[in-house]
Coordinates of C-alpha atoms and ligand atoms in Angstrom, one line a residue:
X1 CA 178.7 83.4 -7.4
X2 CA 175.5 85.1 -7.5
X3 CA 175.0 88.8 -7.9
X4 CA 172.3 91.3 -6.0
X5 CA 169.0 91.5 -8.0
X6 CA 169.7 95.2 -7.8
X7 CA 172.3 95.4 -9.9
X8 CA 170.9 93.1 -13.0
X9 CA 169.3 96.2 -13.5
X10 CA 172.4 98.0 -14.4
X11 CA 174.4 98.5 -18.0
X12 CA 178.3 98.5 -17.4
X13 CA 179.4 102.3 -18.5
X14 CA 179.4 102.4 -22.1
X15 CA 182.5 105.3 -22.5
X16 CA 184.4 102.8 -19.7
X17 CA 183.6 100.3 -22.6
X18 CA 184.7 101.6 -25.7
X19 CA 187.8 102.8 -23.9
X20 CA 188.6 99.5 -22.8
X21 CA 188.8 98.2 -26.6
X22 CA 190.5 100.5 -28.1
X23 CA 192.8 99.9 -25.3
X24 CA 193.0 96.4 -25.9
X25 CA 193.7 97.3 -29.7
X26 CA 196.5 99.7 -29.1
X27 CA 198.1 96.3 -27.2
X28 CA 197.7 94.6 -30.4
X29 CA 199.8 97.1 -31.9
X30 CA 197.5 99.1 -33.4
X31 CA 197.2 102.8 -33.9
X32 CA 194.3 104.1 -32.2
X33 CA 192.8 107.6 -32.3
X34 CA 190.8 107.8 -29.0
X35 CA 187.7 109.9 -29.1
X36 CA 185.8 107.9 -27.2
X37 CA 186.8 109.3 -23.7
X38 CA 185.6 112.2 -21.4
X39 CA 189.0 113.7 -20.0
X40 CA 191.0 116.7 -21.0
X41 CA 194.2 115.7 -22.2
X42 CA 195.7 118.4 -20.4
X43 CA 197.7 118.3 -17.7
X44 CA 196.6 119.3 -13.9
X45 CA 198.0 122.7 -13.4
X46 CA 200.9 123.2 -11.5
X47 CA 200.0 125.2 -8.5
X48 CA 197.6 122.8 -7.9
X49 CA 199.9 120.0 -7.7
X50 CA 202.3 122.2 -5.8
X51 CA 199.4 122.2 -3.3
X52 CA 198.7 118.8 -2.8
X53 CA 202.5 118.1 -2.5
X54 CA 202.9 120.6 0.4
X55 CA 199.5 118.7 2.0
X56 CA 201.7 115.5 1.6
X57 CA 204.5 117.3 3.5
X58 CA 202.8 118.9 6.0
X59 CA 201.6 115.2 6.9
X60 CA 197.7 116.1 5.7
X61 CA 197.3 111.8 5.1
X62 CA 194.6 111.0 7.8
X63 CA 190.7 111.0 7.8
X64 CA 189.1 114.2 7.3
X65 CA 185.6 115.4 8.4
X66 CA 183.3 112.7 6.4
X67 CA 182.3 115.8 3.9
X68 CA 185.6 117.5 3.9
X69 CA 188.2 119.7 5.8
X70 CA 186.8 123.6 6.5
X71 CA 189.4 124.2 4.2
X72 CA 187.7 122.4 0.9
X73 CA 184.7 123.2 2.2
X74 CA 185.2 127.4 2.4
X75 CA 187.1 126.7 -1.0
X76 CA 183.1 125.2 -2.4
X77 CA 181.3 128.4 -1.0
X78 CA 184.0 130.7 -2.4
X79 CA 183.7 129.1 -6.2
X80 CA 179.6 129.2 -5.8
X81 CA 179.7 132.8 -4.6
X82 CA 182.1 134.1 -7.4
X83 CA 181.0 132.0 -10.7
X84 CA 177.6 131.4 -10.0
X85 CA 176.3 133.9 -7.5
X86 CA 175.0 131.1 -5.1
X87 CA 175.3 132.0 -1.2
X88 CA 176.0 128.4 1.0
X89 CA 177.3 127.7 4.1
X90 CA 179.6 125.2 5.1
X91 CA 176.8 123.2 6.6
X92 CA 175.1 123.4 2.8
X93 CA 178.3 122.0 1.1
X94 CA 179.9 118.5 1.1
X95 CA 183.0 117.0 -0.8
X96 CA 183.0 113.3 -2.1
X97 CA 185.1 110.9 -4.6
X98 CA 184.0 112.5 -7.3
X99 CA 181.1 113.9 -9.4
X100 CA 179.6 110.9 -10.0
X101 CA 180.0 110.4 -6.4
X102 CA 178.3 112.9 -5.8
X103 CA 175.4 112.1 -8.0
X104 CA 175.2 108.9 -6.5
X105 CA 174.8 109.9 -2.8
X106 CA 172.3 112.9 -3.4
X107 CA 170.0 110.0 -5.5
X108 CA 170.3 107.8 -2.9
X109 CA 169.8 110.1 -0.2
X110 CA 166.7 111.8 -2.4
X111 CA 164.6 109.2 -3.9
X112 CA 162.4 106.5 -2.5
X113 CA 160.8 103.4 -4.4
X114 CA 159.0 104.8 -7.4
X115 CA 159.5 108.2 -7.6
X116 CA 159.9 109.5 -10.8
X117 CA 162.6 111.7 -12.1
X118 CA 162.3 113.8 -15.4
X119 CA 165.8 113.3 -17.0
X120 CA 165.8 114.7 -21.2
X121 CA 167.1 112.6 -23.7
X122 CA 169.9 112.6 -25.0
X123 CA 171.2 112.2 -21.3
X124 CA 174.8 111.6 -19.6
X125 CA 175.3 107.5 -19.2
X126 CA 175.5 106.9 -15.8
X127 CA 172.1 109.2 -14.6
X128 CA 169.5 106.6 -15.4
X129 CA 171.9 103.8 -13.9
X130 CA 172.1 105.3 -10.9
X131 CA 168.5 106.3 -10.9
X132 CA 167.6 102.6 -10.9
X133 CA 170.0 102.0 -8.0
X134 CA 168.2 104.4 -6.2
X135 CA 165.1 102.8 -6.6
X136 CA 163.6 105.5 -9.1
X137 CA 161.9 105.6 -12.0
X138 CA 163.9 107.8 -15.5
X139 CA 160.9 109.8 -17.0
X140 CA 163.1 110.3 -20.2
X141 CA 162.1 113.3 -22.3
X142 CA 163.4 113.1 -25.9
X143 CA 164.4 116.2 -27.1
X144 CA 165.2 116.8 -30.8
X145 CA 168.6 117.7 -32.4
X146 CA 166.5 120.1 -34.0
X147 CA 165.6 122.1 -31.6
X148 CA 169.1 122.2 -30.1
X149 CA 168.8 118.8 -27.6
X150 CA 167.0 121.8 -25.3
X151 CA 164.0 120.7 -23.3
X152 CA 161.7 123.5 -23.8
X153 CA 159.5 124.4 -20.3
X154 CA 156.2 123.1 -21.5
X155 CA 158.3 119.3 -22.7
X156 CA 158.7 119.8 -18.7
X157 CA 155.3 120.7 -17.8
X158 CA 154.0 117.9 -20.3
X159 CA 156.5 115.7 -18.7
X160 CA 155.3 115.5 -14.8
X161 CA 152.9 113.0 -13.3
X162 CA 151.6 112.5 -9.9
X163 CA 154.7 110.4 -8.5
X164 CA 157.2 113.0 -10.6
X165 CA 159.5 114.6 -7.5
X166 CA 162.8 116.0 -9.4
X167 CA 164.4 116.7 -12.9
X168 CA 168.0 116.7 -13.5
X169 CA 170.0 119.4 -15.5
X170 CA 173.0 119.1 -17.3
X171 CA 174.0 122.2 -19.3
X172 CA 176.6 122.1 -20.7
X173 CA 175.6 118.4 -21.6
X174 CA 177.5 115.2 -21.9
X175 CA 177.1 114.2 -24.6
X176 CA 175.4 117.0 -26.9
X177 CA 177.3 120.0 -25.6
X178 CA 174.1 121.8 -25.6
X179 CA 173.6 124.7 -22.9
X180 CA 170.3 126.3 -21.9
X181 CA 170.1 130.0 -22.6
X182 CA 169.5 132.0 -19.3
X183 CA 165.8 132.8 -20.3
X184 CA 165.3 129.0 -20.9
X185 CA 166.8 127.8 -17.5
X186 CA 164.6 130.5 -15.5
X187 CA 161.8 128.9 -17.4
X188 CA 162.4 125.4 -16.6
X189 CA 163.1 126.7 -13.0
X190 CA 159.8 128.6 -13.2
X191 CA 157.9 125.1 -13.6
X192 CA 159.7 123.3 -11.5
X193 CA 158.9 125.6 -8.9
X194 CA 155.5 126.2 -9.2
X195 CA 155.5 122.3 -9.5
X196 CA 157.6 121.9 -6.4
X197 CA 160.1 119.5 -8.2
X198 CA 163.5 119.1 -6.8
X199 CA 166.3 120.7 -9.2
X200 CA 169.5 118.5 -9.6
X201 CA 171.8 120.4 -11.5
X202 CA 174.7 118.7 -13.1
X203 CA 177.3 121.8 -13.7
X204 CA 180.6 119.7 -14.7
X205 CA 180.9 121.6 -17.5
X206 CA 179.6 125.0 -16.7
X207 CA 183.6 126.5 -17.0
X208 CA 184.3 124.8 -20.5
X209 CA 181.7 127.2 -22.5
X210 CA 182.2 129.8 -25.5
X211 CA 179.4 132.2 -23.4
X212 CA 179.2 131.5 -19.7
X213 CA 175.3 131.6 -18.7
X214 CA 173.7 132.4 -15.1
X215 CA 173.2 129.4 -13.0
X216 CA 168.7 128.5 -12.5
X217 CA 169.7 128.7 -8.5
X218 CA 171.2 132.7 -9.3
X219 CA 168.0 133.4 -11.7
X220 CA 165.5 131.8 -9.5
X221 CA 166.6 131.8 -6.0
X222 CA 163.1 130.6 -4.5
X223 CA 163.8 127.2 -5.8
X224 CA 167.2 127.4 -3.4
X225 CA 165.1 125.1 -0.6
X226 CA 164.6 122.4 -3.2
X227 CA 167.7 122.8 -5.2
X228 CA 170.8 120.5 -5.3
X229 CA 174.4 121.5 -7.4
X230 CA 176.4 119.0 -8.2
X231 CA 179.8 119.9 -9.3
X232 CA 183.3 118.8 -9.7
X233 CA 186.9 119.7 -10.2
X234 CA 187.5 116.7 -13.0
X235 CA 187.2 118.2 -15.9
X236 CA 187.3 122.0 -15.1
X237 CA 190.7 122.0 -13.8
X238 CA 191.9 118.6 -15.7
X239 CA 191.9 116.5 -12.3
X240 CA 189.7 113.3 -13.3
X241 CA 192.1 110.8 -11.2
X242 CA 191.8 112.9 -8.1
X243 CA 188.3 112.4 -7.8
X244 CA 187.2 114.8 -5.5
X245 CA 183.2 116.3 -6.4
X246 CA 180.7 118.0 -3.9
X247 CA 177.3 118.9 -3.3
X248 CA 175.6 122.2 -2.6
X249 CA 172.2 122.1 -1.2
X250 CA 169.7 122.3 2.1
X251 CA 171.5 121.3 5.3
X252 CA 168.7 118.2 5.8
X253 CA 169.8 116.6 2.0
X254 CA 173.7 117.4 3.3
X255 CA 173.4 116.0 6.6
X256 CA 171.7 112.7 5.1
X257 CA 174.1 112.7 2.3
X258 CA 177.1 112.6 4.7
X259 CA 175.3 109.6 7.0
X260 CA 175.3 107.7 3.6
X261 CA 178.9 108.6 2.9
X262 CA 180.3 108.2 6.5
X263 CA 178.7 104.5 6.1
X264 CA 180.5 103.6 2.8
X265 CA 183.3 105.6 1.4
X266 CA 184.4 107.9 4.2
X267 CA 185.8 111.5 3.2
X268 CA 187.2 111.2 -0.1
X269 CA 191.5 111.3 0.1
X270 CA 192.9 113.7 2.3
X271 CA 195.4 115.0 -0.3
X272 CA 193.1 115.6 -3.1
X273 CA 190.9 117.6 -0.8
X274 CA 194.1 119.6 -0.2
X275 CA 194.8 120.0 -4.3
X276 CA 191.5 120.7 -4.9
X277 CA 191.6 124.1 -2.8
X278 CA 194.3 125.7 -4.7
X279 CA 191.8 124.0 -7.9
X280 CA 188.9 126.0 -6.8
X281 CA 190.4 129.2 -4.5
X282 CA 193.3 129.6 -6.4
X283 CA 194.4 131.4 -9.7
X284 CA 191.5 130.6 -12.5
X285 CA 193.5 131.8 -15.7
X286 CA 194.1 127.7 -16.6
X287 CA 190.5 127.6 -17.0
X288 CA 190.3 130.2 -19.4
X289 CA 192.9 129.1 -21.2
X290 CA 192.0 125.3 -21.6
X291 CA 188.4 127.0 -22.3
X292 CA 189.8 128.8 -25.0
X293 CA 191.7 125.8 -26.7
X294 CA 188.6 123.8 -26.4
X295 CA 186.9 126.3 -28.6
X296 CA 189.7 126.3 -31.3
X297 CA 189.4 122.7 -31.5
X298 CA 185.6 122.5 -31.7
X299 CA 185.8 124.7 -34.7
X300 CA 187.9 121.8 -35.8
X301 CA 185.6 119.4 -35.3
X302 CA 182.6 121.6 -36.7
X303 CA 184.4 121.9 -40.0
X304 CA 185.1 118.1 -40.2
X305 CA 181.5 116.9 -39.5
X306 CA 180.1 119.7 -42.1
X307 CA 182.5 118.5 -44.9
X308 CA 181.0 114.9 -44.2
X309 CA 178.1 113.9 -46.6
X310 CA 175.9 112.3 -44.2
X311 CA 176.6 113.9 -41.3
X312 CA 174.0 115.8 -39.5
X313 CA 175.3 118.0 -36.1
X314 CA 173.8 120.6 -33.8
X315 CA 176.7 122.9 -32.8
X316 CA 177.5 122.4 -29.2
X317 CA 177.7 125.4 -26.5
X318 CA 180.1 124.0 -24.6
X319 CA 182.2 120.9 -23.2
X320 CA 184.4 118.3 -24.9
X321 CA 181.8 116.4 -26.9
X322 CA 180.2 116.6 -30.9
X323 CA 177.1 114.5 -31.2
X324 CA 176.6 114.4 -34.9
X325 CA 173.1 112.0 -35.9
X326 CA 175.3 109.5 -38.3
X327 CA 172.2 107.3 -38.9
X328 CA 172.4 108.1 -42.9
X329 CA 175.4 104.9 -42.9
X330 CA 173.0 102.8 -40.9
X331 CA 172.0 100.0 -43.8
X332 CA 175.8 100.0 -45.5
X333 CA 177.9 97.7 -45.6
X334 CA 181.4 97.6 -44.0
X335 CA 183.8 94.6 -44.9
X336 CA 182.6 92.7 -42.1
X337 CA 179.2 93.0 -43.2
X338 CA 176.4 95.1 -42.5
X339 CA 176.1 98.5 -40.2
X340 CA 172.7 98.5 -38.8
X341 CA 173.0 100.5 -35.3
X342 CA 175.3 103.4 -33.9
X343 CA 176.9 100.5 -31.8
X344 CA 177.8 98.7 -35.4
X345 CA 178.8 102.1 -36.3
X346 CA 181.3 102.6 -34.0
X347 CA 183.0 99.3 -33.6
X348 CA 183.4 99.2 -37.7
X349 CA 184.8 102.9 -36.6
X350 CA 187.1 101.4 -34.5
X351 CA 188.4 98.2 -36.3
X352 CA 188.9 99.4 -39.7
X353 CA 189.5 103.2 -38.8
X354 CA 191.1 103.1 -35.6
X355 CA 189.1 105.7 -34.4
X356 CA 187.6 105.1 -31.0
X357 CA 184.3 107.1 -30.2
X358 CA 181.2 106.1 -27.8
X359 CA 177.7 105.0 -30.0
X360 CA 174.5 107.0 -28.8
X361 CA 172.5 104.2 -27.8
X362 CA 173.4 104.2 -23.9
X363 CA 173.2 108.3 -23.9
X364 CA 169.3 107.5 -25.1
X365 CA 170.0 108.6 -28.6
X366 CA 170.4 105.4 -30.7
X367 CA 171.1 107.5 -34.2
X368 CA 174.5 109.1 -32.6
X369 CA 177.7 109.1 -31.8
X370 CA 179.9 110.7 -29.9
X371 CA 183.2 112.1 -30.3
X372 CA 185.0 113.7 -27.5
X373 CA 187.7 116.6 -28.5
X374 CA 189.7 116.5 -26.0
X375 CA 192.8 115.3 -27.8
X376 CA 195.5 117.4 -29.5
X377 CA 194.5 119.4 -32.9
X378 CA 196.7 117.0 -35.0
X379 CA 194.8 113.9 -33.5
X380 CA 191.7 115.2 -34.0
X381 CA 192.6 116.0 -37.7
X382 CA 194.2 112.8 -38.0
X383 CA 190.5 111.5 -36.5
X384 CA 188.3 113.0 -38.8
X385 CA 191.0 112.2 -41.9
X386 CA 190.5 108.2 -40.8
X387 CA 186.8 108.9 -40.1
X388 CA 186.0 110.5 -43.4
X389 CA 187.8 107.9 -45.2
X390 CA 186.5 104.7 -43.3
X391 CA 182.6 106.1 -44.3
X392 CA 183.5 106.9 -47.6
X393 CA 184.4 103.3 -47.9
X394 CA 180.9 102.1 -46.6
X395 CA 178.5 101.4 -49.7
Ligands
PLP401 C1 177.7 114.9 -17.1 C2 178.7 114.4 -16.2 N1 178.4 114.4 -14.9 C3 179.3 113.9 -14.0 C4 180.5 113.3 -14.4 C5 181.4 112.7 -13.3 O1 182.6 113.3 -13.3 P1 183.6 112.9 -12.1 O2 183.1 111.8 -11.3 O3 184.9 112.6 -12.8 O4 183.8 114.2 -11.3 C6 180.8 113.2 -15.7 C7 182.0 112.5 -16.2 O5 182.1 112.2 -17.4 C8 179.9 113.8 -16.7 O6 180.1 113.8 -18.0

């Protein structure tokens, strides 16, 4: 059967792809050490799945308001007052099936034909694919391991043409880790405002950080009218099957937003919503903790990738993810033959290593790969052992 035009333009998720191998390996029997995917391996925390079984209970199964109960949506202004010093009202705030659900309404409901949106390389999978499906144009900005994957205010400046309406942040990044300093966000906000660009900030990660920073909206609230937060309670509160994201922003961009998502996905599931209350209201002292595990295990990591000849990494800020620039193996030869591309790289990672991990070329950044660490400490020793060994063996 034929498929829409539209979506020849789009690449099938990359991470979805290397997960799906290395599960098809470990059904072969194989012992696989999964790196490749971008979910805590802890579990959701109890109170919040106390909440969503008393929602179940209490018979909260039907349709909600298309952008969530008051309920969720008090729970949204609560979290933006207290951890990033944004003020919204519940007409400012939607709820849908995820961050990337999110994403995906506020491009559709933003862009037109054409526009351009300045997106730095290395950049998060899905953001261009989506882009496209929204009709716009990615105006990627590569930004240099060297200087910390951080997009410096005049690379922004530089970057914007006539048909240039928005830029998107992600800090702490997928897949770099990298996380503006406060004095570099108000910058970037600075020239964004004075250039009247919308600001799409992607703050998934903003709780998994060594140093929490201030959010651009906090340091410069005059770009409030043409600034849109995108956040979610997947990887914060370990909850990336219950799907539930939302959307801060103008009430116009909300109200068109929730037209869009009354017309295709409804309000995302009425018991999540409920779960995701007791995530955001409720006691925070799970975050810390998983916070503080994620920075004994990047240590981990940072001690592997150093010990590698070969390796080069920028030390992430935050996150799950190490990005190390493993393009000194590109030209070896595997068993199978030669390694010439991060892709290469990866598979010969994953057949003779077992060591599943995502190549850079789909996050813009063909010389890298990336290795999540969220996985238990002996897994991720057991990773780098296998990883360490399987170069070695490269010549
Ligand atoms: C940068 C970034 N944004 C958004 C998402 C979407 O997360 P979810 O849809 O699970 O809330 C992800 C997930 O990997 C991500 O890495």
């Amino acid at each position: 059967m034929k498929s829409s035009r539209r979506l020849g333009a789009v690449k099938p998720s990359a991470t979805f792809a290397m997960a799906a191998e290395a599960t098809a390996l470990r059904k072969q029997g194989r012992d696989i050490v999964d790196l490749s995917v971008g979910e805590p391996d802890f579990e959701t925390p109890e109170h919040i799945k106390a909440a969503a079984r008393e929602a179940l209970a209490r018979g909260q199964t039907k349709y909600t308001p298309i952008g969530g109960t008051d309920e969720l949506k008090d729970a949204i202004i609560t979290k933006l007052r207290r951890d990033n010093q944004l003020e919204y009202g519940r007409a400012e705030v939607m709820a849908s099936c995820g961050g990337k659900h999110s994403l995906y309404t506020a491009f559709q409901a933003l862009f037109d034909e054409g526009d351009e949106v300045v997106l730095p390389a290395p950049y998060w999978v899905s953001y261009p694919e989506m882009l496209v499906l929204a009709g716009a144009v990615p105006r990627i900005v590569p930004v240099p391991a060297a200087r910390g994957f951080r997009m410096s205010a005049e690379e922004l400046e530089a970057a914007i043409g006539p048909r240039t309406v928005a830029l998107i942040l992600n800090s702490p990044s997928n897949p770099t880790g990298a996380a503006y300093s406060a004095d570099e966000l108000a910058a970037l906000g600075k020239v964004a405002l004075r250039r009247k660009l919308i600001v799409v900030t992607d703050d998934i990660y903003e709780r998994l950080t060594a140093h929490p920073v201030a959010h651009v909206g906090a340091l410069v609230p005059e770009l409030t009218p043409n600034l849109v937060v995108v956040n979610s309670v997947s990887k914060s509160y370990a909850m990336t099957g219950w799907r539930i994201g939302y959307t801060a922003a103008p009430a116009e961009l909300i109200r068109a937003m929730t037209t869009l998502q009354g017309q295709t996905t409804t309000n995302p599931t009425s018991i999540a919503q409920a779960a995701a209350v007791a995530a955001l209201a409720g006691p925070q002292e799970s975050v810390t903790a998983m916070a503080r595990e994620f920075g004994e295990r990047l240590k981990l990591m940072l001690a592997g990738f150093d010990a590698l000849p070969g390796a080069r990494l920028a030390p992430p800020q935050g996150a799950f993810y190490v990005f190390p620039d493993l393009s000194a193996y590109f030209g070896r030869r595997g068993s199978d033959g030669p390694v010439t591309s991060a892709t290469d790289l990866a598979m010969y990672l994953l057949r003779h290593a077992g060591v599943a991990s995502v190549p850079g070329e789909g996050f813009g950044a063909p010389s890298h790969l990336r290795f999540s660490y969220a996985a238990s400490r002996p897994l991720l020793t057991e990773g780098l052992t296998r990883v360490r060994d399987a170069l070695a063996a490269l010549h």
